[in-house]
PDB file of C-alpha atoms in Angstrom:
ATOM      1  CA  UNK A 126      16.590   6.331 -36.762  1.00 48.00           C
ATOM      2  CA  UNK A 127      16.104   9.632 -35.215  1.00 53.00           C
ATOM      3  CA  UNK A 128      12.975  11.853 -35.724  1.00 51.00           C
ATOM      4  CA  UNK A 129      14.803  14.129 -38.322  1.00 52.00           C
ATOM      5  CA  UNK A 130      16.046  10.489 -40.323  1.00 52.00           C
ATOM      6  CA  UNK A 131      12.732   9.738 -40.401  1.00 50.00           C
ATOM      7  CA  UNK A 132      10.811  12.367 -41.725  1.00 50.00           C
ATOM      8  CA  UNK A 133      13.682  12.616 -44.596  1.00 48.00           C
ATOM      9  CA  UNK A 134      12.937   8.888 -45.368  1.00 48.00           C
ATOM     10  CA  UNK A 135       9.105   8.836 -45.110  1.00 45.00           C
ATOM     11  CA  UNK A 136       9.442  12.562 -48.127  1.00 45.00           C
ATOM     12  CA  UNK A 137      12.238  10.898 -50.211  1.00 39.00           C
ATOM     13  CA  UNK A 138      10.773   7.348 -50.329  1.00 40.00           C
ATOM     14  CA  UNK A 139       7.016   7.676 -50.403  1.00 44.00           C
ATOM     15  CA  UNK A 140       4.093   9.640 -49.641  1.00 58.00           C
ATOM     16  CA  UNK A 141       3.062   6.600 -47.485  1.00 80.00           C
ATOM     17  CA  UNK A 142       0.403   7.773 -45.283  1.00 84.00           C
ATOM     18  CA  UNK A 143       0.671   4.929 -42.649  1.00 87.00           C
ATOM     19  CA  UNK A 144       4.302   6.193 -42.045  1.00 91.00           C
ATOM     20  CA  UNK A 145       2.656   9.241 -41.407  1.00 91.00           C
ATOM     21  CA  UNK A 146       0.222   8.244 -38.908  1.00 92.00           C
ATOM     22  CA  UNK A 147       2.978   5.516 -37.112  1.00 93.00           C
ATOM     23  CA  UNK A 148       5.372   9.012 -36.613  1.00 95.00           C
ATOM     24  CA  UNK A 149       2.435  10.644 -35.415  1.00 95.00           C
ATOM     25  CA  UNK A 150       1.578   8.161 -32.624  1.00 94.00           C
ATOM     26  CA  UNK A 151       4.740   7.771 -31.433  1.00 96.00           C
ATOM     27  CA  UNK A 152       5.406  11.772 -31.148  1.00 96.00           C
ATOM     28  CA  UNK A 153       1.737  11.239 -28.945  1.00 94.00           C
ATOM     29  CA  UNK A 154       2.747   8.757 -26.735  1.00 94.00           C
ATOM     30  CA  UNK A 155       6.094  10.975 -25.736  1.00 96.00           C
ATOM     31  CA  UNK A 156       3.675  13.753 -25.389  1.00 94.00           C
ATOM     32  CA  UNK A 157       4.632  15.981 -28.056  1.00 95.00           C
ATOM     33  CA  UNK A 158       1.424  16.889 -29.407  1.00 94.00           C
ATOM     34  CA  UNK A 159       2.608  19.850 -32.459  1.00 94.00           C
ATOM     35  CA  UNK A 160       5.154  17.286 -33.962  1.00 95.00           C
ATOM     36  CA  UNK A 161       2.299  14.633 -34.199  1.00 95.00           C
ATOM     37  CA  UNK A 162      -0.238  17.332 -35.747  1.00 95.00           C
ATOM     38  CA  UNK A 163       2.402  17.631 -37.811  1.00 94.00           C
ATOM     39  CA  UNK A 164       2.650  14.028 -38.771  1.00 93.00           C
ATOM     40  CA  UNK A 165      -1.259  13.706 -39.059  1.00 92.00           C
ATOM     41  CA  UNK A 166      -1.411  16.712 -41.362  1.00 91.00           C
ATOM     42  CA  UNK A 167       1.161  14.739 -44.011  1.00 90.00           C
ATOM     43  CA  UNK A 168      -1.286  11.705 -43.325  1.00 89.00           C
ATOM     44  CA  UNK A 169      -4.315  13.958 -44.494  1.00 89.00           C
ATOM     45  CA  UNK A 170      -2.768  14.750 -47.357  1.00 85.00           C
ATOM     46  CA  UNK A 171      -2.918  11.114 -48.865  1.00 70.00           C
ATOM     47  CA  UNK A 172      -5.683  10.407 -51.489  1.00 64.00           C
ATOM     48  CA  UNK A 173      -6.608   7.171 -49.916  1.00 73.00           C
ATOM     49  CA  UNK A 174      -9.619   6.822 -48.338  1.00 75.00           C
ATOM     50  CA  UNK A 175      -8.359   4.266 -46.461  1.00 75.00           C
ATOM     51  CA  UNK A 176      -5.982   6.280 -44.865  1.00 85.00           C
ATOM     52  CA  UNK A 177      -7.463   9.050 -44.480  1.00 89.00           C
ATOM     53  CA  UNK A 178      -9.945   7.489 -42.176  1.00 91.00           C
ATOM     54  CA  UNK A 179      -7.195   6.170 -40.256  1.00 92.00           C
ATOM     55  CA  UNK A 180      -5.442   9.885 -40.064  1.00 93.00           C
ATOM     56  CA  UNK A 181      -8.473  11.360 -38.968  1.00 96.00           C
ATOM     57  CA  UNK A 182      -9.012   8.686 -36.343  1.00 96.00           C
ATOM     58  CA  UNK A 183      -5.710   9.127 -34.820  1.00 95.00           C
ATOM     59  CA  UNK A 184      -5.698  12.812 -35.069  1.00 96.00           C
ATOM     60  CA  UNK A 185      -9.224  12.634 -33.420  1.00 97.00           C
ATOM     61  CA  UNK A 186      -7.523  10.313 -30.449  1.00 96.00           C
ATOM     62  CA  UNK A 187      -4.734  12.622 -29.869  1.00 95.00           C
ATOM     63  CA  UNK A 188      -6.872  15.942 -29.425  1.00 96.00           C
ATOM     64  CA  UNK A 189      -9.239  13.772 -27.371  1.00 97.00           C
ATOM     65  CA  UNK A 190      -6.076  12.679 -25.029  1.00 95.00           C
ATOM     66  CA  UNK A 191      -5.368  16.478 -24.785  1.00 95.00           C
ATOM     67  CA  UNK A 192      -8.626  17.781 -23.852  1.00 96.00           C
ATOM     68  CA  UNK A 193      -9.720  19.318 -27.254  1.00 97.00           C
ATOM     69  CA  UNK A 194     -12.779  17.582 -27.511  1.00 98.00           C
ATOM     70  CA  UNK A 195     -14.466  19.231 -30.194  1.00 97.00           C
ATOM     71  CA  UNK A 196     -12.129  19.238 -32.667  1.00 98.00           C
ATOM     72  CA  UNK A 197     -12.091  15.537 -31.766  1.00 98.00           C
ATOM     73  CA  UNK A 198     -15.424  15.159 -32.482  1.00 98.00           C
ATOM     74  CA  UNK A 199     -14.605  17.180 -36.301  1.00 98.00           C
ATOM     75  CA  UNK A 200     -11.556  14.903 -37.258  1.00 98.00           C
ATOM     76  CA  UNK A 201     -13.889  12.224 -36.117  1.00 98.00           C
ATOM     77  CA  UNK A 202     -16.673  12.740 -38.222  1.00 98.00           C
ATOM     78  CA  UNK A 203     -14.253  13.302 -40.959  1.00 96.00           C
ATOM     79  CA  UNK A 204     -12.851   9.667 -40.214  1.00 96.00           C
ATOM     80  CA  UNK A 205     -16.610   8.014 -40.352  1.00 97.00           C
ATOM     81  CA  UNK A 206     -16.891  10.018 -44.156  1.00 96.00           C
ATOM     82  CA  UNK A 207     -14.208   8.363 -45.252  1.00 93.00           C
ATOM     83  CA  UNK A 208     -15.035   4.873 -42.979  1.00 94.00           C
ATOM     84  CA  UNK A 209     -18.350   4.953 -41.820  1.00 96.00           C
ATOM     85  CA  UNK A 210     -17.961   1.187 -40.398  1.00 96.00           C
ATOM     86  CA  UNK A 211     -14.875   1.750 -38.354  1.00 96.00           C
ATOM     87  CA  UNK A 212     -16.569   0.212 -35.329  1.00 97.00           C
ATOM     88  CA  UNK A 213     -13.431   1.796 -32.977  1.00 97.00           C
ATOM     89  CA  UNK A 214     -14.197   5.030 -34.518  1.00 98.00           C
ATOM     90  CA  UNK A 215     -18.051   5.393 -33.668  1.00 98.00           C
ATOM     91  CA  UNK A 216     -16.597   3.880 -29.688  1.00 97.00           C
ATOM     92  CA  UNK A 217     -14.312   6.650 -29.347  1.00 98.00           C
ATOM     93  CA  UNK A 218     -16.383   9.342 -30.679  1.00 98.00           C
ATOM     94  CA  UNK A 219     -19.562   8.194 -28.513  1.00 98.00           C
ATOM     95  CA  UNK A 220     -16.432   8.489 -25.544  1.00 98.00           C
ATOM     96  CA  UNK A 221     -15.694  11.777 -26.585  1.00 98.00           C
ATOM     97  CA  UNK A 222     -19.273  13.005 -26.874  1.00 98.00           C
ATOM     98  CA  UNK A 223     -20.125  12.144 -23.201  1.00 98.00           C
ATOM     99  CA  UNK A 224     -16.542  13.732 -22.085  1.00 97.00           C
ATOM    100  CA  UNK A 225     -19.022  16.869 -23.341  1.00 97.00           C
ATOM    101  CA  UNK A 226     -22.094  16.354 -22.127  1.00 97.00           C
ATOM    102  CA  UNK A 227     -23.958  14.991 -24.759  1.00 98.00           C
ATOM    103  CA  UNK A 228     -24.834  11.696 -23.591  1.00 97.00           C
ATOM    104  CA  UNK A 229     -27.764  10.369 -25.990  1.00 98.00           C
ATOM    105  CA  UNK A 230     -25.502  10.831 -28.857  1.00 98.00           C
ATOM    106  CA  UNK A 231     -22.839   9.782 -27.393  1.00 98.00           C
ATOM    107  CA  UNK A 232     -24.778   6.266 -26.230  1.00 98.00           C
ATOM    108  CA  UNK A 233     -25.863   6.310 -29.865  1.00 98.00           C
ATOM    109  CA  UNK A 234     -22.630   6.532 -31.055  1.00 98.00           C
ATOM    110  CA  UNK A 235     -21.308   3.856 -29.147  1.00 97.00           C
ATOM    111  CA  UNK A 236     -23.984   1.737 -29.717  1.00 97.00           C
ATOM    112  CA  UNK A 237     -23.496   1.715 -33.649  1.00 97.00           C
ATOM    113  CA  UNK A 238     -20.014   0.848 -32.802  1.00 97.00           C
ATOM    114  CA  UNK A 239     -20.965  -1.954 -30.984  1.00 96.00           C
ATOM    115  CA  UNK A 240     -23.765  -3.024 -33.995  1.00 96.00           C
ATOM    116  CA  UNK A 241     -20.762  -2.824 -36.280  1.00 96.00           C
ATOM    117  CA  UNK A 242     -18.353  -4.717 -34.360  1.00 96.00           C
ATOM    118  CA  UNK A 243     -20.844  -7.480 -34.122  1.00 95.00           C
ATOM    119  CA  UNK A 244     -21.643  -7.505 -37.795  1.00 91.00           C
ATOM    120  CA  UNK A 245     -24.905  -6.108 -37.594  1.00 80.00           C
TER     121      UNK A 245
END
């Protein structure tokens, strides 16, 4: 199924945010950043929080990957409102933060991903 087919499917059939985000990472991983802001934007507009987090998180990844590191950081701290024990998402942000210079916060960051991801 073609891009095209797909994003007919996913608005016909539901507003299925994970179908959303899936599109999205696959239009990152062939490097076509626009198409999977695209993608995450539909994501956003889900009402689950579930989802959302996930959106953000994946939104937050792909500007990350691309250099925009502060509005990584943003749709990261969006994804922690909506999921503040995503363990992977506290990791990636502490990443991010030290990618900018801020290395307490981003040590911090990390290590509350790492107190999560151990239970704690």
């Amino acid at each position: 199924m073609n891009t095209a087919d797909r994003t007919k499917h996913a608005t016909e059939s539901t507003n299925d945010a994970e179908i959303w985000i899936r599109y999205g990472d696959e239009m990152m991983h062939k490097g076509e950043l626009p198409k999977a802001m695209e993608y995450y934007d539909q994501a956003l507009a889900s009402s689950s929080v579930h989802t959302l987090a996930s959106a953000w998180h994946s939104k937050a990844n792909a500007l990350d990957s691309v250099g925009r590191h502060d509005e990584a950081i943003a749709c990261y701290d969006n994804a922690l409102k909506c999921d503040p024990q995503n363990a992977e998402c506290w990791f990636n942000k502490g990443l991010t933060l030290k990618k900018v210079g801020k290395e307490d916060e981003g040590l911090a960051c990390i290590n509350q991903g790492v107190l999560i991801a151990m239970g704690r």
